[in-house]
């Protein structure tokens, strides 16, 4: 059997933790369009999510982070918000959102919602008025409107490029240009303006009053722009969300915004949190967002960007832990999300390597993020026909990969039926035929399935409180290409990242393994290629 799980043993080893809930939480990202469709229109929605919450409880996660579900023209799949105090009709109503939060809490799940403060939709009331009321109007100063360069203002105000490709400026009919680091339908707010700051503090309160447990803050590093919006000059093309020092990313002025948000979070009981999506040049810069009076967590994109290589992994794990220690924040770990190629495909070793990577991630101290469908071993869907694609990066043809739709294909729940149980209708992106075998139904109860591996891993993690706790791993001796470390409370993890079996001495009894393993009576084990083993030692 692939997965050995001795929960009783793990339970006896459990150690209570007195730290905040988020410090070692496993947080599951729901992408609302693609999770479950309650009304059969082919698009996921809040009623669909509500029905599936027991699945998430049984999976064993602590919290759910929902990508945006607010009123939006969907130019960037909801990351273009027109009104934070309304739910897009495609996803349901505020009443549904209230029900979702209540249901989740009843099941013991926390709820984190997405906030997109860098920009609004071009259909946001403020922006529509700004366009209408013309140059010099009060509403224009809530965004970045500027005259152009050149004799007749026909050139953009500076040389910045949009993350999705093309210039970061679009010219309004009256001749002024407005800034959009992403699509033209996503104009950037001017965070120097007090009304913008007030509005977001009010939005925070609105959702905190609704009962949410935290916010994932989109492009948290982008809000403040360098004074005077200077040209970048000679600079290599930036990648999606930028990981370089740029006049519109990771400016020091951004931190005072998060300090003011922290005060609001702390007005509420129940440990409400802020999670930064901050692409910064180094993990040390990321730590700045997590000083004790700022946010609670940040995504660890350096970890996500690391290949399947023992030396590189060990280095990034140490760097990440070292960077967070001085600010007292937990490190986070993430392999997949709605913006990147799913890790099963990205790491290049199929489901076997993906499973090994997942068990490594879940053995590390701190908080871990799971993107919907990775627990099913879903691959990236390649070769989607152009006519079904909706990613604006694809249309502007110069985004991070231009193919973010491939990780957003709706979840398969059942082996049969229209859209594999996603809903009673079709699905907004077509699901590959092989997904029948990857459905929740097909995998449930099969001890060799990836779904059961995740369920087991999360059960061990939950029972064994030491696993997510702490700020260090104790590395132990291992052959080349193998990572071996111990965690408090009699737990060890071994990862063979090579393509060959490696013979090691078993450090203890197998708790869980990502692939079948046989330990010889004298404790020798040929650790198979691309395999992670959790041990009770
Ligand atoms: C989100 C993307 C989105 C972009 C612009 C990112 O951080 O995760 O999906 O396209 O921000 O809002």
Short mmCIF file of C-alpha atoms and ligand atoms in Angstrom, two decimals:
data_model
loop_
_atom_site.label_atom_id
_atom_site.label_comp_id
_atom_site.label_asym_id
_atom_site.label_seq_id
_atom_site.Cartn_x
_atom_site.Cartn_y
_atom_site.Cartn_z
CA UNK A 1 0.00 0.00 0.00
CA UNK A 2 1.29 3.42 -0.90
CA UNK A 3 0.16 5.38 2.08
CA UNK A 4 0.79 4.11 5.54
CA UNK A 5 -0.90 6.19 8.10
CA UNK A 6 -0.86 5.50 11.74
CA UNK A 7 -3.11 8.22 13.01
CA UNK A 8 -3.26 6.83 16.54
CA UNK A 9 0.47 7.07 16.78
CA UNK A 10 0.44 10.57 15.30
CA UNK A 11 -2.28 11.57 17.75
CA UNK A 12 -0.30 10.48 20.76
CA UNK A 13 2.52 12.66 19.51
CA UNK A 14 0.35 15.74 19.14
CA UNK A 15 1.62 18.78 20.94
CA UNK A 16 -0.65 21.71 21.64
CA UNK A 17 0.32 25.03 20.18
CA UNK A 18 -0.52 28.36 21.71
CA UNK A 19 0.32 30.46 18.67
CA UNK A 20 -2.14 32.28 16.39
CA UNK A 21 -4.26 30.06 14.18
CA UNK A 22 -2.67 31.32 10.98
CA UNK A 23 0.85 30.41 12.00
CA UNK A 24 0.56 26.82 10.93
CA UNK A 25 -2.75 26.91 9.05
CA UNK A 26 -3.31 25.01 5.83
CA UNK A 27 -5.24 27.41 3.63
CA UNK A 28 -7.15 26.17 0.59
CA UNK A 29 -7.59 28.52 -2.35
CA UNK A 30 -11.01 28.38 -3.94
CA UNK A 31 -11.21 29.92 -7.38
CA UNK A 32 -14.95 30.67 -7.42
CA UNK A 33 -15.48 30.38 -11.17
CA UNK A 34 -14.08 26.90 -11.23
CA UNK A 35 -14.90 25.21 -7.93
CA UNK A 36 -18.57 24.22 -8.11
CA UNK A 37 -21.53 25.51 -10.08
CA UNK A 38 -24.74 25.62 -8.06
CA UNK A 39 -27.11 26.94 -10.74
CA UNK A 40 -25.95 25.02 -13.80
CA UNK A 41 -24.86 28.00 -15.89
CA UNK A 42 -21.38 26.62 -16.43
CA UNK A 43 -19.74 29.11 -14.07
CA UNK A 44 -18.89 28.33 -10.46
CA UNK A 45 -20.74 30.28 -7.78
CA UNK A 46 -21.17 30.79 -4.05
CA UNK A 47 -24.09 28.36 -3.64
CA UNK A 48 -21.86 25.73 -5.32
CA UNK A 49 -19.04 26.48 -2.90
CA UNK A 50 -21.40 26.26 0.07
CA UNK A 51 -22.50 22.78 -0.95
CA UNK A 52 -18.92 21.61 -1.14
CA UNK A 53 -17.67 23.05 2.15
CA UNK A 54 -18.00 19.66 3.91
CA UNK A 55 -15.52 18.31 1.36
CA UNK A 56 -13.02 20.93 2.52
CA UNK A 57 -13.64 20.17 6.15
CA UNK A 58 -13.10 16.46 5.47
CA UNK A 59 -9.98 17.22 3.48
CA UNK A 60 -8.66 18.71 6.70
CA UNK A 61 -7.79 22.28 5.80
CA UNK A 62 -8.07 25.10 8.32
CA UNK A 63 -9.17 27.98 6.13
CA UNK A 64 -10.49 28.85 2.71
CA UNK A 65 -9.24 31.77 0.66
CA UNK A 66 -11.67 32.82 -2.05
CA UNK A 67 -10.47 34.69 -5.13
CA UNK A 68 -12.68 37.74 -5.81
CA UNK A 69 -16.42 37.32 -6.10
CA UNK A 70 -17.40 41.00 -6.03
CA UNK A 71 -19.34 42.85 -8.69
CA UNK A 72 -17.02 42.97 -11.68
CA UNK A 73 -17.14 43.08 -15.47
CA UNK A 74 -14.66 40.16 -15.31
CA UNK A 75 -12.02 41.71 -17.54
CA UNK A 76 -9.49 39.89 -15.35
CA UNK A 77 -11.67 37.17 -13.85
CA UNK A 78 -12.86 39.37 -10.99
CA UNK A 79 -9.52 41.05 -10.21
CA UNK A 80 -11.20 44.12 -11.69
CA UNK A 81 -13.62 45.09 -8.95
CA UNK A 82 -16.47 47.51 -9.66
CA UNK A 83 -18.11 47.34 -6.23
CA UNK A 84 -16.79 45.65 -3.09
CA UNK A 85 -20.12 45.87 -1.34
CA UNK A 86 -21.91 43.71 -3.87
CA UNK A 87 -21.42 40.17 -5.14
CA UNK A 88 -21.29 39.68 -8.88
CA UNK A 89 -24.64 38.18 -9.95
CA UNK A 90 -22.67 35.44 -11.68
CA UNK A 91 -21.56 34.26 -8.23
CA UNK A 92 -24.67 35.01 -6.17
CA UNK A 93 -25.72 37.65 -3.67
CA UNK A 94 -24.52 39.17 -0.43
CA UNK A 95 -26.99 36.90 1.27
CA UNK A 96 -25.19 33.91 -0.26
CA UNK A 97 -21.84 35.28 0.90
CA UNK A 98 -23.20 35.69 4.41
CA UNK A 99 -24.43 32.09 4.30
CA UNK A 100 -21.06 30.90 3.06
CA UNK A 101 -19.20 32.59 5.90
CA UNK A 102 -21.64 31.22 8.47
CA UNK A 103 -21.54 27.68 7.05
CA UNK A 104 -17.76 27.71 6.93
CA UNK A 105 -17.54 28.82 10.53
CA UNK A 106 -20.00 26.14 11.61
CA UNK A 107 -17.70 23.58 9.97
CA UNK A 108 -14.66 25.01 11.71
CA UNK A 109 -13.23 26.63 8.58
CA UNK A 110 -11.98 30.23 8.52
CA UNK A 111 -12.67 32.43 5.53
CA UNK A 112 -10.22 34.75 3.80
CA UNK A 113 -11.44 37.04 1.03
CA UNK A 114 -9.45 38.73 -1.70
CA UNK A 115 -8.90 42.48 -1.81
CA UNK A 116 -7.53 44.18 -4.93
CA UNK A 117 -6.37 47.62 -3.74
CA UNK A 118 -3.89 48.41 -6.49
CA UNK A 119 -6.61 49.09 -9.02
CA UNK A 120 -10.33 49.08 -9.66
CA UNK A 121 -12.39 48.09 -12.63
CA UNK A 122 -12.87 50.73 -15.29
CA UNK A 123 -16.56 50.24 -14.47
CA UNK A 124 -16.04 51.36 -10.86
CA UNK A 125 -18.25 54.37 -10.15
CA UNK A 126 -15.23 56.55 -9.35
CA UNK A 127 -13.47 55.75 -12.59
CA UNK A 128 -16.57 56.20 -14.71
CA UNK A 129 -17.06 59.64 -13.14
CA UNK A 130 -13.36 60.45 -13.52
CA UNK A 131 -13.63 59.77 -17.25
CA UNK A 132 -16.88 61.66 -17.56
CA UNK A 133 -15.86 64.71 -15.53
CA UNK A 134 -12.66 65.24 -17.46
CA UNK A 135 -9.18 66.69 -16.80
CA UNK A 136 -8.79 68.52 -13.53
CA UNK A 137 -11.89 66.95 -11.96
CA UNK A 138 -11.73 65.78 -8.37
CA UNK A 139 -12.34 62.15 -9.24
CA UNK A 140 -9.38 62.06 -11.65
CA UNK A 141 -6.96 62.53 -8.77
CA UNK A 142 -8.07 59.23 -7.23
CA UNK A 143 -6.38 57.54 -10.18
CA UNK A 144 -3.20 58.41 -12.09
CA UNK A 145 -4.33 60.65 -14.94
CA UNK A 146 -1.60 62.66 -16.68
CA UNK A 147 -1.07 64.56 -19.90
CA UNK A 148 1.07 62.72 -22.42
CA UNK A 149 4.50 63.57 -23.74
CA UNK A 150 5.31 64.64 -27.29
CA UNK A 151 4.14 67.66 -29.20
CA UNK A 152 0.48 66.84 -28.87
CA UNK A 153 0.63 64.63 -25.83
CA UNK A 154 0.50 61.62 -28.12
CA UNK A 155 3.12 59.68 -26.13
CA UNK A 156 2.48 58.01 -22.76
CA UNK A 157 3.65 59.95 -19.68
CA UNK A 158 6.44 57.48 -18.98
CA UNK A 159 7.93 54.21 -20.22
CA UNK A 160 6.23 51.80 -17.84
CA UNK A 161 4.85 48.61 -19.29
CA UNK A 162 1.82 46.67 -18.21
CA UNK A 163 2.42 43.32 -16.51
CA UNK A 164 0.07 41.87 -19.12
CA UNK A 165 2.08 43.38 -21.98
CA UNK A 166 1.99 46.67 -23.86
CA UNK A 167 2.20 50.17 -22.37
CA UNK A 168 0.92 50.71 -18.83
CA UNK A 169 -0.97 53.79 -20.07
CA UNK A 170 -4.13 54.21 -22.09
CA UNK A 171 -5.29 57.51 -23.53
CA UNK A 172 -8.75 58.76 -22.65
CA UNK A 173 -10.81 60.43 -25.35
CA UNK A 174 -10.07 63.87 -23.91
CA UNK A 175 -6.34 63.30 -24.42
CA UNK A 176 -5.16 62.52 -20.88
CA UNK A 177 -3.56 59.18 -20.14
CA UNK A 178 -4.36 56.89 -17.21
CA UNK A 179 -2.09 54.33 -15.59
CA UNK A 180 -2.86 50.61 -15.45
CA UNK A 181 -0.14 48.21 -14.37
CA UNK A 182 -2.40 45.41 -15.55
CA UNK A 183 -5.15 45.53 -18.21
CA UNK A 184 -6.57 48.89 -19.41
CA UNK A 185 -9.80 47.82 -17.68
CA UNK A 186 -7.88 47.91 -14.37
CA UNK A 187 -6.88 51.56 -13.73
CA UNK A 188 -4.46 52.02 -10.81
CA UNK A 189 -5.66 53.91 -7.79
CA UNK A 190 -3.67 56.89 -6.57
CA UNK A 191 -2.84 55.89 -3.02
CA UNK A 192 -1.61 59.38 -2.20
CA UNK A 193 -5.26 60.39 -2.18
CA UNK A 194 -6.95 60.31 1.24
CA UNK A 195 -10.28 59.21 -0.26
CA UNK A 196 -8.66 56.02 -1.58
CA UNK A 197 -7.17 55.23 1.81
CA UNK A 198 -10.48 55.94 3.56
CA UNK A 199 -12.44 53.85 1.12
CA UNK A 200 -10.29 50.78 1.64
CA UNK A 201 -10.42 51.11 5.40
CA UNK A 202 -14.18 51.18 5.06
CA UNK A 203 -14.16 48.12 2.77
CA UNK A 204 -12.06 46.25 5.32
CA UNK A 205 -14.63 47.04 7.98
CA UNK A 206 -17.51 46.03 5.74
CA UNK A 207 -16.09 42.53 5.26
CA UNK A 208 -14.84 42.22 8.83
CA UNK A 209 -18.38 43.00 9.94
CA UNK A 210 -19.56 40.27 7.57
CA UNK A 211 -17.39 37.95 9.65
CA UNK A 212 -14.41 37.17 7.43
CA UNK A 213 -11.23 36.02 9.12
CA UNK A 214 -8.82 37.79 6.85
CA UNK A 215 -7.83 39.28 3.54
CA UNK A 216 -5.50 38.18 0.80
CA UNK A 217 -4.12 41.43 -0.56
CA UNK A 218 -3.61 41.41 -4.29
CA UNK A 219 -0.46 43.11 -5.63
CA UNK A 220 0.25 44.29 -2.10
CA UNK A 221 3.62 45.61 -3.26
CA UNK A 222 2.18 47.85 -5.96
CA UNK A 223 0.01 50.45 -4.28
CA UNK A 224 2.56 53.22 -3.86
CA UNK A 225 4.45 54.50 -6.88
CA UNK A 226 7.81 56.30 -6.78
CA UNK A 227 7.38 60.05 -6.60
CA UNK A 228 7.07 61.70 -10.00
CA UNK A 229 6.46 58.34 -11.71
CA UNK A 230 10.00 58.23 -13.11
CA UNK A 231 10.95 56.38 -16.27
CA UNK A 232 12.52 52.98 -15.80
CA UNK A 233 14.94 53.58 -18.63
CA UNK A 234 17.06 50.75 -19.83
CA UNK A 235 15.62 47.82 -18.03
CA UNK A 236 15.01 44.23 -18.85
CA UNK A 237 11.39 43.42 -19.60
CA UNK A 238 9.56 42.78 -16.35
CA UNK A 239 7.84 39.54 -15.64
CA UNK A 240 4.30 39.13 -14.39
CA UNK A 241 3.96 40.96 -11.10
CA UNK A 242 7.61 41.90 -11.32
CA UNK A 243 10.29 40.56 -9.06
CA UNK A 244 12.73 43.35 -9.63
CA UNK A 245 13.24 46.79 -8.13
CA UNK A 246 10.87 48.98 -10.09
CA UNK A 247 9.39 52.43 -9.41
CA UNK A 248 5.92 50.93 -9.09
CA UNK A 249 6.69 47.89 -6.94
CA UNK A 250 7.83 47.44 -3.37
CA UNK A 251 8.16 51.12 -2.57
CA UNK A 252 8.78 51.83 1.11
CA UNK A 253 5.72 54.05 1.34
CA UNK A 254 3.43 51.05 1.05
CA UNK A 255 4.11 49.94 4.60
CA UNK A 256 2.27 52.73 6.34
CA UNK A 257 -0.90 51.55 4.58
CA UNK A 258 -0.55 48.10 6.10
CA UNK A 259 0.18 49.55 9.50
CA UNK A 260 -3.14 51.37 9.36
CA UNK A 261 -4.89 48.18 8.24
CA UNK A 262 -3.35 46.20 11.08
CA UNK A 263 -4.96 48.57 13.57
CA UNK A 264 -8.34 47.85 12.01
CA UNK A 265 -7.79 44.08 12.02
CA UNK A 266 -6.97 44.29 15.69
CA UNK A 267 -10.16 46.13 16.53
CA UNK A 268 -11.94 42.84 15.79
CA UNK A 269 -11.84 39.70 17.88
CA UNK A 270 -10.87 36.29 16.58
CA UNK A 271 -7.44 37.03 15.13
CA UNK A 272 -8.28 38.46 11.70
CA UNK A 273 -5.32 38.43 9.33
CA UNK A 274 -3.82 40.08 6.27
CA UNK A 275 -1.90 38.05 3.69
CA UNK A 276 0.33 39.88 1.24
CA UNK A 277 0.66 38.89 -2.36
CA UNK A 278 3.94 40.72 -2.61
CA UNK A 279 6.42 39.83 -5.33
CA UNK A 280 9.64 41.34 -4.05
CA UNK A 281 13.25 40.91 -5.12
CA UNK A 282 14.22 38.97 -1.98
CA UNK A 283 12.59 37.16 0.92
CA UNK A 284 14.07 39.81 3.20
CA UNK A 285 12.07 42.47 1.38
CA UNK A 286 8.99 40.26 1.76
CA UNK A 287 9.60 40.14 5.52
CA UNK A 288 9.13 43.93 5.66
CA UNK A 289 5.42 43.37 5.01
CA UNK A 290 5.25 41.11 8.04
CA UNK A 291 6.69 43.30 10.74
CA UNK A 292 4.67 42.92 13.93
CA UNK A 293 2.56 46.00 13.18
CA UNK A 294 1.87 45.11 9.52
CA UNK A 295 0.46 41.98 7.88
CA UNK A 296 0.51 38.41 9.13
CA UNK A 297 1.67 36.34 6.19
CA UNK A 298 2.99 36.68 2.67
CA UNK A 299 3.09 34.16 -0.13
CA UNK A 300 6.48 32.61 -0.55
CA UNK A 301 6.97 32.98 -4.28
CA UNK A 302 10.67 32.26 -4.01
CA UNK A 303 9.69 28.76 -2.88
CA UNK A 304 7.10 28.43 -5.62
CA UNK A 305 9.72 29.44 -8.19
CA UNK A 306 12.26 26.84 -7.08
CA UNK A 307 12.75 23.77 -9.23
CA UNK A 308 12.88 20.18 -8.09
CA UNK A 309 16.46 20.21 -6.91
CA UNK A 310 17.62 19.22 -3.44
CA UNK A 311 20.32 21.89 -3.12
CA UNK A 312 18.08 24.71 -4.36
CA UNK A 313 15.18 23.56 -2.19
CA UNK A 314 17.26 23.36 0.95
CA UNK A 315 18.64 26.80 0.24
CA UNK A 316 15.25 28.42 -0.31
CA UNK A 317 13.78 26.70 2.75
CA UNK A 318 16.60 28.03 4.95
CA UNK A 319 16.47 31.47 3.38
CA UNK A 320 12.72 31.67 3.86
CA UNK A 321 12.88 30.59 7.50
CA UNK A 322 15.80 32.90 8.23
CA UNK A 323 14.06 35.87 6.64
CA UNK A 324 10.90 35.53 8.71
CA UNK A 325 12.55 34.90 12.07
CA UNK A 326 13.53 38.52 12.79
CA UNK A 327 9.97 39.78 12.23
CA UNK A 328 8.40 36.85 14.08
CA UNK A 329 6.12 35.94 11.18
CA UNK A 330 5.43 32.38 10.05
CA UNK A 331 6.94 31.28 6.79
CA UNK A 332 4.46 30.17 4.16
CA UNK A 333 4.76 27.56 1.45
CA UNK A 334 2.92 27.40 -1.83
CA UNK A 335 3.31 25.33 -4.99
CA UNK A 336 0.32 26.30 -7.12
CA UNK A 337 -2.23 29.07 -7.55
CA UNK A 338 -4.49 30.55 -10.21
CA UNK A 339 -1.63 32.51 -11.84
CA UNK A 340 1.01 29.84 -12.39
CA UNK A 341 1.34 26.53 -14.19
CA UNK A 342 0.11 23.80 -11.85
CA UNK A 343 3.04 22.23 -10.02
CA UNK A 344 2.29 18.76 -11.32
CA UNK A 345 3.19 20.05 -14.78
CA UNK A 346 5.67 22.74 -13.79
CA UNK A 347 8.01 20.49 -11.82
CA UNK A 348 8.25 18.23 -14.83
CA UNK A 349 7.97 14.88 -13.11
CA UNK A 350 4.28 14.08 -13.42
CA UNK A 351 2.04 13.07 -10.55
CA UNK A 352 4.80 11.15 -8.79
CA UNK A 353 6.97 14.23 -8.35
CA UNK A 354 3.97 16.44 -7.57
CA UNK A 355 3.00 14.14 -4.70
CA UNK A 356 6.55 14.15 -3.36
CA UNK A 357 6.65 17.95 -3.56
CA UNK A 358 3.35 18.25 -1.73
CA UNK A 359 4.48 16.03 1.15
CA UNK A 360 7.68 18.06 1.45
CA UNK A 361 5.71 21.31 1.59
CA UNK A 362 3.33 19.98 4.23
CA UNK A 363 6.20 18.89 6.48
CA UNK A 364 7.68 22.38 6.73
CA UNK A 365 7.10 24.78 9.65
CA UNK A 366 4.62 27.56 8.96
CA UNK A 367 1.49 27.86 6.92
CA UNK A 368 0.83 26.08 3.62
CA UNK A 369 -1.40 27.03 0.71
CA UNK A 370 -3.21 24.47 -1.42
CA UNK A 371 -4.74 25.50 -4.72
CA UNK A 372 -8.02 23.79 -5.57
CA UNK A 373 -7.47 20.61 -7.55
CA UNK A 374 -3.87 20.03 -6.57
CA UNK A 375 -5.21 17.52 -4.05
CA UNK A 376 -6.58 15.61 -7.04
CA UNK A 377 -3.27 15.71 -8.87
CA UNK A 378 -4.72 17.90 -11.61
CA UNK A 379 -2.25 18.80 -14.34
CA UNK A 380 -2.13 22.08 -16.19
CA UNK A 381 -4.52 21.91 -19.13
CA UNK A 382 -2.57 22.72 -22.25
CA UNK A 383 -3.96 23.23 -25.70
CA UNK A 384 -7.19 24.99 -24.76
CA UNK A 385 -8.74 26.39 -27.92
CA UNK A 386 -8.19 30.13 -28.24
CA UNK A 387 -11.90 30.84 -28.44
CA UNK A 388 -12.52 29.63 -24.87
CA UNK A 389 -9.65 31.51 -23.25
CA UNK A 390 -10.43 34.43 -20.98
CA UNK A 391 -7.07 35.40 -19.49
CA UNK A 392 -6.32 39.02 -20.45
CA UNK A 393 -2.62 38.15 -20.38
CA UNK A 394 -3.25 35.74 -23.24
CA UNK A 395 -4.88 38.46 -25.30
CA UNK A 396 -2.14 40.96 -24.61
CA UNK A 397 0.22 38.10 -25.43
CA UNK A 398 3.07 39.06 -23.17
CA UNK A 399 2.06 38.03 -19.68
CA UNK A 400 3.86 35.66 -17.40
CA UNK A 401 3.03 32.74 -19.62
CA UNK A 402 -0.06 33.90 -21.40
CA UNK A 403 -1.84 30.71 -20.45
CA UNK A 404 -3.30 31.20 -17.00
CA UNK A 405 -6.55 29.61 -18.15
CA UNK A 406 -4.80 26.23 -18.09
CA UNK A 407 -4.74 26.14 -14.28
CA UNK A 408 -8.30 27.46 -13.99
CA UNK A 409 -10.24 24.60 -15.57
CA UNK A 410 -13.22 23.62 -13.37
CA UNK A 411 -12.91 20.86 -10.77
CA UNK A 412 -14.09 17.31 -11.57
CA UNK A 413 -16.25 16.04 -8.72
CA UNK A 414 -17.86 12.92 -10.17
CA UNK A 415 -16.65 10.25 -12.56
CA UNK A 416 -19.67 10.73 -14.78
CA UNK A 417 -22.18 13.38 -15.63
CA UNK A 418 -22.05 16.74 -17.32
CA UNK A 419 -18.84 18.58 -16.45
CA UNK A 420 -17.91 15.76 -14.05
CA UNK A 421 -20.23 17.05 -11.38
CA UNK A 422 -18.93 20.63 -11.55
CA UNK A 423 -22.53 21.61 -12.23
CA UNK A 424 -25.69 20.60 -14.00
CA UNK A 425 -24.61 22.47 -17.13
CA UNK A 426 -21.29 22.59 -18.93
CA UNK A 427 -18.13 24.23 -17.67
CA UNK A 428 -16.79 27.60 -18.80
CA UNK A 429 -13.51 25.97 -19.79
CA UNK A 430 -13.60 22.43 -21.19
CA UNK A 431 -12.31 19.66 -18.92
CA UNK A 432 -10.09 16.95 -20.42
CA UNK A 433 -11.74 13.52 -20.77
CA UNK A 434 -9.09 11.94 -18.50
CA UNK A 435 -10.40 14.00 -15.59
CA UNK A 436 -13.10 11.39 -15.07
CA UNK A 437 -10.39 9.33 -13.38
CA UNK A 438 -9.15 12.31 -11.39
CA UNK A 439 -12.53 13.24 -9.98
CA UNK A 440 -13.16 13.41 -6.24
CA UNK A 441 -15.54 10.48 -6.60
CA UNK A 442 -13.03 8.31 -8.48
CA UNK A 443 -10.29 8.96 -5.94
CA UNK A 444 -12.22 8.85 -2.68
CA UNK A 445 -11.51 5.68 -0.75
CA UNK A 446 -8.65 4.62 -3.04
CA UNK A 447 -5.65 4.52 -0.70
CA UNK A 448 -3.26 5.04 -3.60
CA UNK A 449 -4.98 8.19 -4.84
CA UNK A 450 -3.57 11.67 -4.53
CA UNK A 451 -6.74 12.83 -2.80
CA UNK A 452 -6.30 10.23 -0.05
CA UNK A 453 -2.61 11.18 0.21
CA UNK A 454 -3.61 14.79 0.94
CA UNK A 455 -6.31 13.70 3.36
CA UNK A 456 -3.82 11.53 5.22
CA UNK A 457 -1.12 14.18 5.19
CA UNK A 458 -3.47 16.82 6.56
CA UNK A 459 -4.73 14.43 9.22
CA UNK A 460 -1.16 13.75 10.36
CA UNK A 461 -0.35 17.46 10.25
CA UNK A 462 -3.43 18.31 12.25
CA UNK A 463 -2.79 15.62 14.82
CA UNK A 464 0.88 16.34 15.04
CA UNK A 465 0.87 19.98 16.03
CA UNK A 466 4.66 20.19 16.00
CA UNK A 467 4.67 19.86 12.21
CA UNK A 468 3.53 23.34 11.32
CA UNK A 469 4.97 24.94 14.44
CA UNK A 470 8.37 26.45 14.99
CA UNK A 471 10.69 28.34 12.72
CA UNK A 472 13.38 25.84 11.83
CA UNK A 473 14.03 22.43 10.38
CA UNK A 474 16.84 20.26 11.63
CA UNK A 475 18.68 18.99 8.57
CA UNK A 476 20.22 15.56 8.87
CA UNK A 477 22.83 13.85 6.79
CA UNK A 478 21.63 12.63 3.41
CA UNK A 479 23.12 11.42 0.12
CA UNK A 480 23.32 13.82 -2.83
CA UNK A 481 19.91 14.69 -4.19
CA UNK A 482 18.15 13.74 -0.97
CA UNK A 483 16.73 16.10 1.63
CA UNK A 484 16.39 14.79 5.16
CA UNK A 485 15.19 16.70 8.16
CA UNK A 486 13.61 16.29 11.53
CA UNK A 487 10.81 18.20 13.13
CA UNK A 488 9.84 18.41 16.78
CA UNK A 489 7.85 15.64 18.38
CA UNK A 490 9.51 12.64 16.76
CA UNK A 491 8.93 13.40 13.10
CA UNK A 492 11.31 13.08 10.19
CA UNK A 493 10.97 13.65 6.46
CA UNK A 494 13.10 12.31 3.64
CA UNK A 495 12.80 13.46 0.03
CA UNK A 496 14.53 11.80 -2.89
CA UNK A 497 14.57 14.41 -5.65
CA UNK A 498 16.64 12.26 -7.99
CA UNK A 499 15.41 10.05 -10.80
CA UNK A 500 16.99 6.94 -9.23
CA UNK A 501 16.36 4.97 -6.05
CA UNK A 502 18.72 5.96 -3.24
CA UNK A 503 19.60 3.60 -0.43
CA UNK A 504 19.30 5.08 3.04
CA UNK A 505 18.94 3.93 6.59
CA UNK A 506 15.32 4.34 7.70
CA UNK A 507 15.24 6.90 10.51
CA UNK A 508 12.09 5.38 12.00
CA UNK A 509 8.73 3.93 11.12
CA UNK A 510 6.96 5.03 7.93
CA UNK A 511 4.02 7.29 8.71
CA UNK A 512 3.14 8.26 5.18
CA UNK A 513 4.83 7.99 1.80
CA UNK A 514 4.16 9.60 -1.56
CA UNK A 515 4.96 6.30 -3.36
CA UNK A 516 5.23 2.66 -2.28
CA UNK A 517 8.24 2.04 -0.06
CA UNK A 518 9.60 -1.17 1.43
CA UNK A 519 11.77 -1.05 4.49
CA UNK A 520 14.07 -4.09 4.90
CA UNK A 521 14.09 -5.74 8.33
CA UNK A 522 17.50 -4.23 9.16
CA UNK A 523 16.15 -0.76 8.46
CA UNK A 524 17.63 -0.25 5.02
CA UNK A 525 15.38 1.27 2.41
CA UNK A 526 15.82 1.92 -1.27
CA UNK A 527 14.02 5.25 -1.41
CA UNK A 528 12.42 5.32 -4.84
CA UNK A 529 12.93 8.18 -7.30
CA UNK A 530 10.87 11.34 -6.66
CA UNK A 531 9.51 10.12 -3.36
CA UNK A 532 8.91 11.73 0.02
CA UNK A 533 8.51 9.71 3.20
CA UNK A 534 7.26 10.93 6.55
CA UNK A 535 8.63 9.01 9.51
CA UNK A 536 7.76 8.61 13.16
CA UNK A 537 11.13 8.52 14.89
C1 LIG B 1 -3.74 38.16 -9.29
C2 LIG B 1 -3.92 37.96 -10.73
C3 LIG B 1 -4.40 39.27 -11.33
C4 LIG B 1 -3.46 40.42 -10.97
C5 LIG B 1 -4.09 41.73 -11.19
C6 LIG B 1 -2.59 39.13 -9.29
O1 LIG B 1 -1.91 39.19 -8.21
O2 LIG B 1 -3.43 37.01 -8.57
O3 LIG B 1 -4.82 36.93 -11.01
O4 LIG B 1 -4.42 39.15 -12.71
O5 LIG B 1 -3.10 40.37 -9.63
O6 LIG B 1 -5.09 41.97 -10.24
#
